[in-house]
XYZ file of C-alpha atoms in Angstrom:
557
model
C 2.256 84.435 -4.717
C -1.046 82.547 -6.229
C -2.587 85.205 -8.066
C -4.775 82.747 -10.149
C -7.309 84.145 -12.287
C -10.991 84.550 -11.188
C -12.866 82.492 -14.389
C -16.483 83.244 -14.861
C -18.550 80.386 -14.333
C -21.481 80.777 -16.149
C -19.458 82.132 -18.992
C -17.351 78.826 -18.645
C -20.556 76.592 -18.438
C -21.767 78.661 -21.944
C -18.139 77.453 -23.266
C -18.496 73.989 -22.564
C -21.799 73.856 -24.413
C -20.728 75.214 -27.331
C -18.083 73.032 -28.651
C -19.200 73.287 -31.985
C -18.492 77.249 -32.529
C -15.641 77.055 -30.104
C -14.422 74.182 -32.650
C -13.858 77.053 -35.498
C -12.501 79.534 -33.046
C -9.207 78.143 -31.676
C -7.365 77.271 -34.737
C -5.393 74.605 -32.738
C -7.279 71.275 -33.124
C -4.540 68.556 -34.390
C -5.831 65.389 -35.945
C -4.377 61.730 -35.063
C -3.817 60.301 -31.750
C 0.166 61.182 -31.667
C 1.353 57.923 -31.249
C 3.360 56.293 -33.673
C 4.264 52.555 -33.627
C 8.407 52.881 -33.747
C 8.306 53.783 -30.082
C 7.732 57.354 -30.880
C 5.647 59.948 -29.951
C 4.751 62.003 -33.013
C 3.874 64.927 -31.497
C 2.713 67.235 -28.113
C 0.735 70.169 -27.506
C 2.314 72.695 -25.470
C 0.245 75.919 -24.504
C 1.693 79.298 -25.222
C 4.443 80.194 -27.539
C 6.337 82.936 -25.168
C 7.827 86.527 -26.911
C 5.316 88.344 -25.505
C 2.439 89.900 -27.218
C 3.706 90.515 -30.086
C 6.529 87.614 -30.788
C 8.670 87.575 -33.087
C 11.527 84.963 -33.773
C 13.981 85.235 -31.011
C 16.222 82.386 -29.308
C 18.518 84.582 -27.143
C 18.301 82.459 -23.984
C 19.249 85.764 -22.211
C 16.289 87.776 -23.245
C 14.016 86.547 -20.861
C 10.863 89.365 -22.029
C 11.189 88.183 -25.495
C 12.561 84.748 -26.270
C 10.557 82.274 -27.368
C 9.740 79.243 -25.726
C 11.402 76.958 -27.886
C 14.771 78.123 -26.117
C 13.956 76.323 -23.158
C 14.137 73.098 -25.336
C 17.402 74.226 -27.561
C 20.249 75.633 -24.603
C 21.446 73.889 -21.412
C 23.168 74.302 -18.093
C 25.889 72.226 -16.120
C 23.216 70.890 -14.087
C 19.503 70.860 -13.471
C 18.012 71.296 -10.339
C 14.892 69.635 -10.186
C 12.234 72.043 -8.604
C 10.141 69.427 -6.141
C 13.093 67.325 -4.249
C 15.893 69.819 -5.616
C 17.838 67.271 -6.173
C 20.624 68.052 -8.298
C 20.982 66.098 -11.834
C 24.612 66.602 -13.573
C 23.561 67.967 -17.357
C 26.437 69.229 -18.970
C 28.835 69.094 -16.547
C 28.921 65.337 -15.309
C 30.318 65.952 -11.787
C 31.529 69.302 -9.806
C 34.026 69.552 -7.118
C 35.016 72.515 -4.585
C 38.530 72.997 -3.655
C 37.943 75.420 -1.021
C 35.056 77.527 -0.498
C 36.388 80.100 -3.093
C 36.914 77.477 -5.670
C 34.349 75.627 -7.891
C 35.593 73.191 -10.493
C 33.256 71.357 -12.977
C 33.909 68.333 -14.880
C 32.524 68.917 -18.120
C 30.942 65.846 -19.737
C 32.818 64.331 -22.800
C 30.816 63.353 -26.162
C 28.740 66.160 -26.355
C 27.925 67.821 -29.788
C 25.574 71.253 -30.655
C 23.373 70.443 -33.208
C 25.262 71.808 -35.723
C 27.499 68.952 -35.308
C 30.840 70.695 -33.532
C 32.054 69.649 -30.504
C 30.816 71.213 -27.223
C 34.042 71.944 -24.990
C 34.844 73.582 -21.389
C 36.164 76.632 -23.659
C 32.704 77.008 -24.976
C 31.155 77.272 -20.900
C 34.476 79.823 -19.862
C 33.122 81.863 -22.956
C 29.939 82.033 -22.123
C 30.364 83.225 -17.957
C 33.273 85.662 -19.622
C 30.480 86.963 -22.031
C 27.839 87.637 -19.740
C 30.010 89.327 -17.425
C 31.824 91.923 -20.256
C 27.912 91.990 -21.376
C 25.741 92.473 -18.163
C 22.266 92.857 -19.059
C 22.725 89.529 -19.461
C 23.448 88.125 -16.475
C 19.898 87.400 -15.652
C 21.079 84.914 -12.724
C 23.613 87.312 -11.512
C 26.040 85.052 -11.025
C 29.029 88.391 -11.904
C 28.322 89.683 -8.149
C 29.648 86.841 -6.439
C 32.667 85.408 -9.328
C 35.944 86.903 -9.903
C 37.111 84.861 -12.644
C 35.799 81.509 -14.603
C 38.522 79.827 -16.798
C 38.564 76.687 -18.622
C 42.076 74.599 -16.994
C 42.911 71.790 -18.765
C 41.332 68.858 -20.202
C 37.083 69.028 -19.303
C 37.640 71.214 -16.387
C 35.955 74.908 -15.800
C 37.287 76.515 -12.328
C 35.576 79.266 -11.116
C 36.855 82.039 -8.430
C 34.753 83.420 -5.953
C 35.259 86.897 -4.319
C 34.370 85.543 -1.305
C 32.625 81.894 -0.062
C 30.108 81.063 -3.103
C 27.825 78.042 -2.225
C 25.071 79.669 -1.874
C 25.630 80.565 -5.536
C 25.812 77.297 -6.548
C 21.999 77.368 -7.574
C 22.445 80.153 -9.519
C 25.580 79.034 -11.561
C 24.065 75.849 -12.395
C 21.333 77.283 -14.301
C 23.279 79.809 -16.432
C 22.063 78.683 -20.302
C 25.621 77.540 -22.031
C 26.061 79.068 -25.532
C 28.273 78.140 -28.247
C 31.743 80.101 -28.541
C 32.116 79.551 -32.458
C 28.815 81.472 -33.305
C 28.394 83.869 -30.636
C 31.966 85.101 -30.353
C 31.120 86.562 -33.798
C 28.233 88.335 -32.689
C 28.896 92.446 -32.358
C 26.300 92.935 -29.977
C 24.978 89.906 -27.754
C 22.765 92.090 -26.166
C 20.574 92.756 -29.135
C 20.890 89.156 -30.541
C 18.316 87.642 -31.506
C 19.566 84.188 -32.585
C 16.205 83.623 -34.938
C 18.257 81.507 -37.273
C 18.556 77.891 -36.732
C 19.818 78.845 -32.859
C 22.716 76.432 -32.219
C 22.498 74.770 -28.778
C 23.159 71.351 -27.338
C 19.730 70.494 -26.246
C 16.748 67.765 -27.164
C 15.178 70.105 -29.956
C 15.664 72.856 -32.631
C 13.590 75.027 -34.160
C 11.619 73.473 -36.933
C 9.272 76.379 -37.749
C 7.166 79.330 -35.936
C 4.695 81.619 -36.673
C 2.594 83.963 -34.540
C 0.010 81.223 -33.710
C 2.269 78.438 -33.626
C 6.286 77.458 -32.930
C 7.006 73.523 -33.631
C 10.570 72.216 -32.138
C 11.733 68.824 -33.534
C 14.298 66.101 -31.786
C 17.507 66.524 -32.509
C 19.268 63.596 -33.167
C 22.816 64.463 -32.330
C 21.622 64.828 -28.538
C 23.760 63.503 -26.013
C 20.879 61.551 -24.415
C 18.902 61.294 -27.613
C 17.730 57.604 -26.674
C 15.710 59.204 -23.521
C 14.027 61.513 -25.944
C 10.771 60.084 -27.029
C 9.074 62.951 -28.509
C 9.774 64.104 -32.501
C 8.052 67.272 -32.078
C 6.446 69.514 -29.918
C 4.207 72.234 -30.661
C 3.499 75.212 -28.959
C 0.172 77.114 -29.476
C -0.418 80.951 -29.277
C -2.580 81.635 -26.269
C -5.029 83.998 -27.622
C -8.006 83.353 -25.898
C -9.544 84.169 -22.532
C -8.566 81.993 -19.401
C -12.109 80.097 -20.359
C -10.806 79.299 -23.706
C -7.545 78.059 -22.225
C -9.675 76.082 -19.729
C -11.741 74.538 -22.506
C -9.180 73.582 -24.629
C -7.144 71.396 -21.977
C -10.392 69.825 -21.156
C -10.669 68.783 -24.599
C -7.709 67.544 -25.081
C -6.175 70.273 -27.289
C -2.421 70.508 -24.632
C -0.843 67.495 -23.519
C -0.029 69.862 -20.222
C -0.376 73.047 -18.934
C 0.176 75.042 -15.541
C -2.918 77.228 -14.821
C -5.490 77.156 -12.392
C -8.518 75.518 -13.169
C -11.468 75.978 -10.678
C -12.902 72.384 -9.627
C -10.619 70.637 -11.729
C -11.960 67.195 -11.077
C -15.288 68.114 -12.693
C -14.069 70.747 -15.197
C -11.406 68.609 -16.128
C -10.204 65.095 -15.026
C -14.394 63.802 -14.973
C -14.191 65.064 -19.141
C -11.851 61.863 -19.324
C -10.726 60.189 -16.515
C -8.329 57.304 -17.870
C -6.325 60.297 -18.904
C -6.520 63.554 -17.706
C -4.566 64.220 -14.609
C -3.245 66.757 -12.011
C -0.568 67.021 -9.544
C -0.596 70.596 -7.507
C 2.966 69.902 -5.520
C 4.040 72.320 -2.800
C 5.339 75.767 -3.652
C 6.048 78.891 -1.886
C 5.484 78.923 1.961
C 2.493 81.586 2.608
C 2.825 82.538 6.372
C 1.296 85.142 8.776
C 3.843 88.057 9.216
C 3.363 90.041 12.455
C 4.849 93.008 13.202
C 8.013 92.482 15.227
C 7.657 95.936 16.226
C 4.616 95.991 17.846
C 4.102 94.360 20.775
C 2.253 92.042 21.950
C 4.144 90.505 18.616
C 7.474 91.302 20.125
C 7.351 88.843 22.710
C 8.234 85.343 21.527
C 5.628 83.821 24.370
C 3.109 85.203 22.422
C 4.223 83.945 18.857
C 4.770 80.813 19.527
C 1.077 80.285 21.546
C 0.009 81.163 18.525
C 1.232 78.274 16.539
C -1.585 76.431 17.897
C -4.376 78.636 17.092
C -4.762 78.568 13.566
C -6.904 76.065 11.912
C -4.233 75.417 8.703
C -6.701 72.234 7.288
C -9.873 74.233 6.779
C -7.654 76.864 5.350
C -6.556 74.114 3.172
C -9.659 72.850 2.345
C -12.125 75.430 2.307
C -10.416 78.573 1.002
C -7.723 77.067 -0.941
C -10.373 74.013 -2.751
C -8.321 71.253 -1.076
C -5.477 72.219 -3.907
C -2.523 72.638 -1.383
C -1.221 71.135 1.163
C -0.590 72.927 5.266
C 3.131 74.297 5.531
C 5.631 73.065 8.038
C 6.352 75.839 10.468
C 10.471 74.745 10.222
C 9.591 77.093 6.896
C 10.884 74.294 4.529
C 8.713 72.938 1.640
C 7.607 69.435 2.900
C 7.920 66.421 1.553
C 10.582 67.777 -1.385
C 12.905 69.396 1.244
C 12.116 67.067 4.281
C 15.856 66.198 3.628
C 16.528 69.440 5.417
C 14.500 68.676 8.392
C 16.729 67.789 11.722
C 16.702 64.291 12.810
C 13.755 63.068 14.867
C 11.787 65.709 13.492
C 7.816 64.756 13.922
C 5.138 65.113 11.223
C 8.035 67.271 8.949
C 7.322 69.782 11.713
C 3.698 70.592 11.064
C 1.658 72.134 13.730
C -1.470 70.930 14.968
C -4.763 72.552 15.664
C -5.407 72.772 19.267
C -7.205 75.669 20.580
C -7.462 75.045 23.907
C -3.177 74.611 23.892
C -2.876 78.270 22.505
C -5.450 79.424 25.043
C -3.799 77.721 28.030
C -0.400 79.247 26.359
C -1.599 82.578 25.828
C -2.635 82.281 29.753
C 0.649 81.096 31.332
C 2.923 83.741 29.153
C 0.387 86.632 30.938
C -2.213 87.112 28.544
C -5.180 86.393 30.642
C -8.777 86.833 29.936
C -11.136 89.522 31.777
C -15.055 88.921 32.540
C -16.018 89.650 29.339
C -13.255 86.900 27.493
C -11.397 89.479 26.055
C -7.048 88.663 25.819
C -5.707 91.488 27.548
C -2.141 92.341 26.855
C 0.394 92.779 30.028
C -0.743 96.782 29.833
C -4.135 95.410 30.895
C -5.653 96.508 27.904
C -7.330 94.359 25.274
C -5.327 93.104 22.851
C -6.652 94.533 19.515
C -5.039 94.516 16.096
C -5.711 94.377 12.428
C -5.084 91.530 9.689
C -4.354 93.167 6.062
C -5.374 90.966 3.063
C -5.186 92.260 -0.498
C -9.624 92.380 -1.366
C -9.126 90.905 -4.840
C -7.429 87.972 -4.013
C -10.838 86.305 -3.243
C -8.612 82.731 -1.563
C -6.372 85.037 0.518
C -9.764 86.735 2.010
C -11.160 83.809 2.436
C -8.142 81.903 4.510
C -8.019 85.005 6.353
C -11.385 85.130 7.609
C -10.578 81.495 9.112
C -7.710 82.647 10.805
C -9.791 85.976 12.535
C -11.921 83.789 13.627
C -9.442 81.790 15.015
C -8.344 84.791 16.466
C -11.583 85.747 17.511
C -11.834 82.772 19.523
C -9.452 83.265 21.828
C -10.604 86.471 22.644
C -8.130 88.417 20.553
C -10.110 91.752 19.097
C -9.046 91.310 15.400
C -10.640 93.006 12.116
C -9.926 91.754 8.689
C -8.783 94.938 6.930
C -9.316 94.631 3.469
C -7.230 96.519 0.752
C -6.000 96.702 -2.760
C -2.963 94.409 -3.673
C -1.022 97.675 -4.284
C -1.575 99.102 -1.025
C -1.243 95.773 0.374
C 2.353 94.802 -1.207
C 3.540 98.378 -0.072
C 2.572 98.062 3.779
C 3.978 95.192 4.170
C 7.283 96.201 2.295
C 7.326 99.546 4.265
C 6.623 97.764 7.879
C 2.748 99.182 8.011
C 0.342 96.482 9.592
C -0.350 94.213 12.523
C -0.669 91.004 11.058
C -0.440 90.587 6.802
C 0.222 87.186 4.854
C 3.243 87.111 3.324
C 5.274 84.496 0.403
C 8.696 83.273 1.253
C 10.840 79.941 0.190
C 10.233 77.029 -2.195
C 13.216 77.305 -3.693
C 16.009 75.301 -4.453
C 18.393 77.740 -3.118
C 18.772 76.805 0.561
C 20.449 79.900 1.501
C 18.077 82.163 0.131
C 14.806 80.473 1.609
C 16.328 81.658 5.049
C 18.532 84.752 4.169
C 15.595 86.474 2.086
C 13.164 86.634 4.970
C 15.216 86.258 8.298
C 18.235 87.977 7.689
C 18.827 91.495 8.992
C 20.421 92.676 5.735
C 17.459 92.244 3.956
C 15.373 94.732 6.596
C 14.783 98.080 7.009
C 13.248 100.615 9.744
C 9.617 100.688 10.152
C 8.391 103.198 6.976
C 11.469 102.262 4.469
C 11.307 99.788 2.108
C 12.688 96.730 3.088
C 14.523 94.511 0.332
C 13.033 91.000 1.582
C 12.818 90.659 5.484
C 9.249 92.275 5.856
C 8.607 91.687 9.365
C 12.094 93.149 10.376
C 13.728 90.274 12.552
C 16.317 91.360 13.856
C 18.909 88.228 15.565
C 22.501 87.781 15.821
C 22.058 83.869 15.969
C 19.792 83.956 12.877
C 22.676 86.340 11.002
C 25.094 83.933 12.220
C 23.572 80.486 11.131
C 22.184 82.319 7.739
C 26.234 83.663 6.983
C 27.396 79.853 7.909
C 24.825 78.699 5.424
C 25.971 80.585 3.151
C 29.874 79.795 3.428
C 29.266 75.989 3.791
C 29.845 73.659 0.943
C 29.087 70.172 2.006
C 25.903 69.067 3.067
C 26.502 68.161 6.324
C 27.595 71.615 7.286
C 24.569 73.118 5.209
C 22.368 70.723 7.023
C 23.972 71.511 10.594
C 23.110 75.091 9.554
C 19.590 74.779 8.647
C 18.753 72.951 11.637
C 19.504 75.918 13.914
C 17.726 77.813 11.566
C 14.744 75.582 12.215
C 14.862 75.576 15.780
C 14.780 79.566 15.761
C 11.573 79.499 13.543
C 10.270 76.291 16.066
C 11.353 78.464 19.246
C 11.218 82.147 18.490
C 8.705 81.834 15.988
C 9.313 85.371 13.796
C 6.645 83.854 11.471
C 3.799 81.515 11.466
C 3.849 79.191 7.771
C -0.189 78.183 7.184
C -0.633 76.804 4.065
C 1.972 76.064 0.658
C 0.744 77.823 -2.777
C 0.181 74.951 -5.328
C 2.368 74.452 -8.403
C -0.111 74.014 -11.334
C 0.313 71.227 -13.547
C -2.013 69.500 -15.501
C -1.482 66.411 -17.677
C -3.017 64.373 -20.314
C -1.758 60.639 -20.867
C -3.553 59.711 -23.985
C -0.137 60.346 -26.277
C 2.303 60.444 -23.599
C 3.172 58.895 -19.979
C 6.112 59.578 -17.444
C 4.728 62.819 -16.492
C 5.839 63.709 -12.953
C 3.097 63.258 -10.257
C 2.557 62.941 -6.573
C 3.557 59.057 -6.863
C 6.163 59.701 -8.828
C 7.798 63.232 -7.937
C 11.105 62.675 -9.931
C 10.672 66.655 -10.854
C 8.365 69.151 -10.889
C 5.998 70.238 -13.882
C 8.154 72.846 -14.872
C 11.180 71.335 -15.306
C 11.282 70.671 -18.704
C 14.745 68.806 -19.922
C 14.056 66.576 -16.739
C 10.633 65.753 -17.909
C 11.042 65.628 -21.802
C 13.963 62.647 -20.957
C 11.412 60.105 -18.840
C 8.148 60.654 -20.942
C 7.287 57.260 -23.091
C 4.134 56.592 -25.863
C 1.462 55.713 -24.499
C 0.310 52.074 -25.057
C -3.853 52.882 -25.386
C-alpha cells in the first residue's frame, strides 16, 4: 500500500533556500567525485543505515527488526528473483531441478569461497534450512511449514522434501540468506546472535566500519563474481532528518539512490541536474476496487463486469496519482514484468478501456435500467445506492476515489465517498464491512500467492470475522481448483495453463476491478555510477540489490 509521506511545501521551498545552514546540519557531505581511474568506483552513498532507532552492530540476516543494512550486501541465497520481470537468476546454486513435485534438488555452484577464505559447500546450505527449522523464530520466509527434510546428497547437490507439492514455495526457498556452518554451528543461541564481528558471508562486501551515523561496506575480493563488482565501498548514512531533509539531500547529490517519494520529482529533483539525476517508478502492487460479494447488486457478475468500463483508470493515473504509475491490467497481473503470464492473444496486456457509454448500455441489457429522473435502479426497482470507503489521510487514495464516484455518479449510480481513518478503514475491509473499498493485492514474484491470497476461499471468512487475505469473500470452486493446480505445478507450462484460467475468471466473473499499480520508488544519480535499472533497461528492480551492485560501471563524465 503507498502510504507516502505528505512533505510540507513551503517548509521544503525554505529548505532549498537555505543550503548554506542545511550544509552544517547533515553531517553527510563527501568530497571528490567517486570515480577513480582503474575502472573503479571509489565510493556510493546509500541512505539509511537500518537497526532501527537505536542501531547497534548486528549482521544476523535473520533479525529482520534489527540487522543492519550492510547484511543485505554480506549473505546470499540459491537464487535471486529479480522483483520487475521475476525472472529467476541462479546465485548460489547454479541450476535446480524437481524430481517430482515433492522433490527439489539444487546444484550448488562450485568455486565459491566466504570471505574468510573457506570453502562454501552444499553442507553449509543443509545446515543452514536444518538450523532455522530446530531454531524457528528464524524462519522469517517460513519455508519449515511446507519442508519435511533438506539434506545435502552427494557431490554439490541439496534435496529438499516437501510434505506435500511445494512449487509454490519455490519463491520462498530461494531467498532464505545461506550462513556458514563452521561459525554458526558454534553459536549457543542463533536466535540472539548478533554476528557484529567481521560477519562471514559469501557476498560482494564486508563490513569495513559503522557507527550510529554511518556503516561503510567494502568489496570483497574473494567474491565469486568479483569482476562484476565495480564499487570498493559503499556507505550508508543515518537518516536523521525529516522527509524534507531526505528530499534535499538526494537533490543535492548527497545518495547515489534512494526509494522515497518525492512530490514533483522532475522539478524538485531531476531539473536540480538533469544529465544525471534520474527516476524510474516501475509497477508494484495491483490497487483494485473491492465490492462486496455479499451485497447485491455486487453479487451478480452482469453487474461487475459492466463496470469494467466505467472507471476512468488514466485520470486516476494522472491526476491523483501525479502521472507516477501506470493503469493495472484487470487479468490482476503486474504488466509489462509479468506479461509473460498473460494467455496468448491477449490485447493491450488486458487493460480496460474507458467507455462510458459501453458500461451504461451494459448496465441496461443485464436489467439495470434508468427511471425519469436517471437514477440505476437495481432489479428490486429501487435505486441503486451504496457507499465507497477510503482511508481520509491518504490524500491520493481520496483523490482517485472521488474520480471513480463520479464515474459512478455518471451512470446514475447514488454513491457517497465515505471517508474514514486508515484504522477503521483496514478493519472494515478485513471484517467484510463496506460497499465498495480499495484494496492492495499482487506484485509479487510468487505466482501462487498473487491469486491464492485474494481469490482463494481459504483465505476468507463470514461477513464480521476477520478474514486472513480474501477481503471481498469470493467464494468459487473453479477459482479453488485452478489456485490448488497452481500451486502443485512445477513447470511453467502447467503454471501458465493455470494462470490463464485464473485470468479468464477475473476477465469473466470479475470478483475485483484492478485501477491503477502503486509505484516502486527509485531514484538515481549517474554522476559516479551507471547501470542502474530503468524503464529502458528493466534488468531488475531498484531494490534488488546483488542484481544491481553486479551491472553498475564508473561513470565516464
Amino acid at each position: 500500500m503507498m502510504r507516502r509521506p505528505r512533505i510540507n511545501t513551503a517548509v521544503l521551498a525554505a529548505l532549498m533556500t537555505s543550503t548554506l545552514v542545511l550544509a552544517g546540519c547533515t553531517g553527510t557531505e563527501d568530497t571528490g567525485s567517486g570515480a577513480n581511474k582503474d575502472g573503479m568506483i571509489a565510493y556510493l552513498n546509500y541512505p539509511g543505515i537500518g537497526g532501527g532507532s537505536a542501531p547497534q552492530a548486528n549482521y544476523n540476516p535473520y533479525l529482520d527488526a534489527s540487522r543492519l543494512r550492510a547484511t543485505d550486501f554480506v549473505y546470499e541465497s540459491l537464487y535471486q528473483v529479480e522483483n520487475n520481470s521475476c525472472h529467476e537468476v541462479p546465485w548460489l546454486a547454479k541450476s535446480y531441478t524437481w524430481q517430482d513435485s515433492r522433490t527439489l534438488v539444487f546444484d550448488i555452484r562450485e568455486g565459491v569461497q566466504w570471505n574468510d577464505s573457506k570453502p562454501f559447500t552444499a553442507e553449509d546450505v543443509a545446515f543452514t534450512f536444518n538450523m532455522i527449522k530446530k531454531y524457528d523464530v528464524l524462519d522469517t520466509r517460513a519455508v519449515w511449514p511446507d519442508l519435511e527434510s533438506v539434506a545435502a546428497t552427494g557431490g554439490d547437490k541439496v534435496t529438499f522434501t516437501f510434505k506435500q507439492p511445494g512449487a509454490s514455495a519455490f519463491t520462498r526457498i530461494a531467498a532464505v540468506p545461506i550462513i556458514p556452518e563452521h561459525i554458526w554451528s558454534k553459536v549457543a543461541d542463533p536466535a540472539k546472535f548478533a554476528n557484529a564481528e567481521k560477519p562471514v558471508g559469501t557476498g560482494p562486501m564486508t563490513v569495513k566500519s559503522f557507527n550510529p551515523q554511518q556503516l561503510v561496506v567494502e568489496r570483497n575480493p574473494r567474491y565469486w563474481q568479483a569482476d562484476k563488482v565495480k564499487v570498493k565501498e559503499i556507505r550508508f548514512k543515518a537518516n536523521n532528518g525529516t522527509p524534507e531533509i531526505e528530499q534535499l539531500k538526494m537533490s543535492r547529490g548527497e545518495y547515489d539512490t534512494n526509494g522515497m517519494f518525492i512530490p514533483d520529482v522532475k522539478k524538485s529533483y531531476v531539473d536540480r541536474d538533469p544529465a544525471h539525476h534520474h527516476y524510474w517508478y516501475a509497477p508494484g502492487g495491483v490497487i483494485s476496487i473491492y465490492m462486496n460479494l455479499t451485497k447485491a447488486p455486487f453479487t451478480d457478475s452482469a453487474f461487475r463486469r459492466a463496470l469494467t468500463t466505467a472507471f476512468d483508470r488514466q485520470k486516476v493515473a494522472d491526476r491523483a496519482q501525479l502521472g507516477y504509475v501506470k493503469t493495472a491490467s484487470q487479468s490482476g497481473l503486474v504488466v509489462p514484468g509479468q506479461s509473460q503470464w498473460l494467455p496468448p492473444g491477449t490485447k493491450d496486456e488486458d487493460r480496460i478501456g474507458y467507455d462510458p457509454k459501453a458500461a451504461d448500455a451494459a448496465l441496461t441489457a443485464a436489467g439495470y435500467a434508468k427511471d425519469a429522473q436517471g437514477r440505476r435502479l437495481g432489479k428490486d426497482g429501487e435505486p441503486i445506492t451504496f457507499k465507497f470507503k477510503v482511508p481520509s489521510t491518504y490524500t491520493d487514495w481520496v483523490a482517485a476515489a472521488e474520480i471513480l464516484v463520479k464515474d459512478l455518479k455518471d451512470l446514475g449510480l447514488q454513491v457517497d465517498l465515505d471517508r474514514t481513518t486508515p484504522e477503521s478503514h483496514d478493519q472494515d475491509r478485513s471484517i467484510g464491512h463496506y460497499d465498495m473499498i480499495f484494496g492492495v493485492h499482487g506484485g509479487d514474484c510468487n505466482i501462487y500467492t498473487d491469486f491464492a491470497y485474494p481469490l482463494g476461499s481459504a483465505g476468507t471468512a463470514p461477513i464480521g470475522k476477520r478474514a486472513f487475505s480474501n477481503e471481498i469473500r469470493w467464494k468459487d470452486k473453479a477459482t479453488d481448483d485452478l489456485i490448488d493446480r497452481l500451486r502443485v505445478a512445477t513447470s511453467k507450462e502447467e503454471q501458465k495453463t493455470a494462470v490463464a484460467g485464473l485470468v479468464k475468471i477475473m476477465d469473466e466473473q470479475v470478483p475485483m476491478i484492478p485501477i491503477w499499480y502503486g509505484a516502486k520508488w527509485f531514484q538515481y544519480d549517474t554522476s559516479r555510477a551507471v547501470g542502474w535499472p530503468n524503464e529502458k533497461d528493466p534488468y531488475a528492480a531498484g531494490g534488488d540489490n546483488l542484481i544491481l551492485l553486479t551491472h553498475l560501471r564508473p561513470a565516464k563524465d
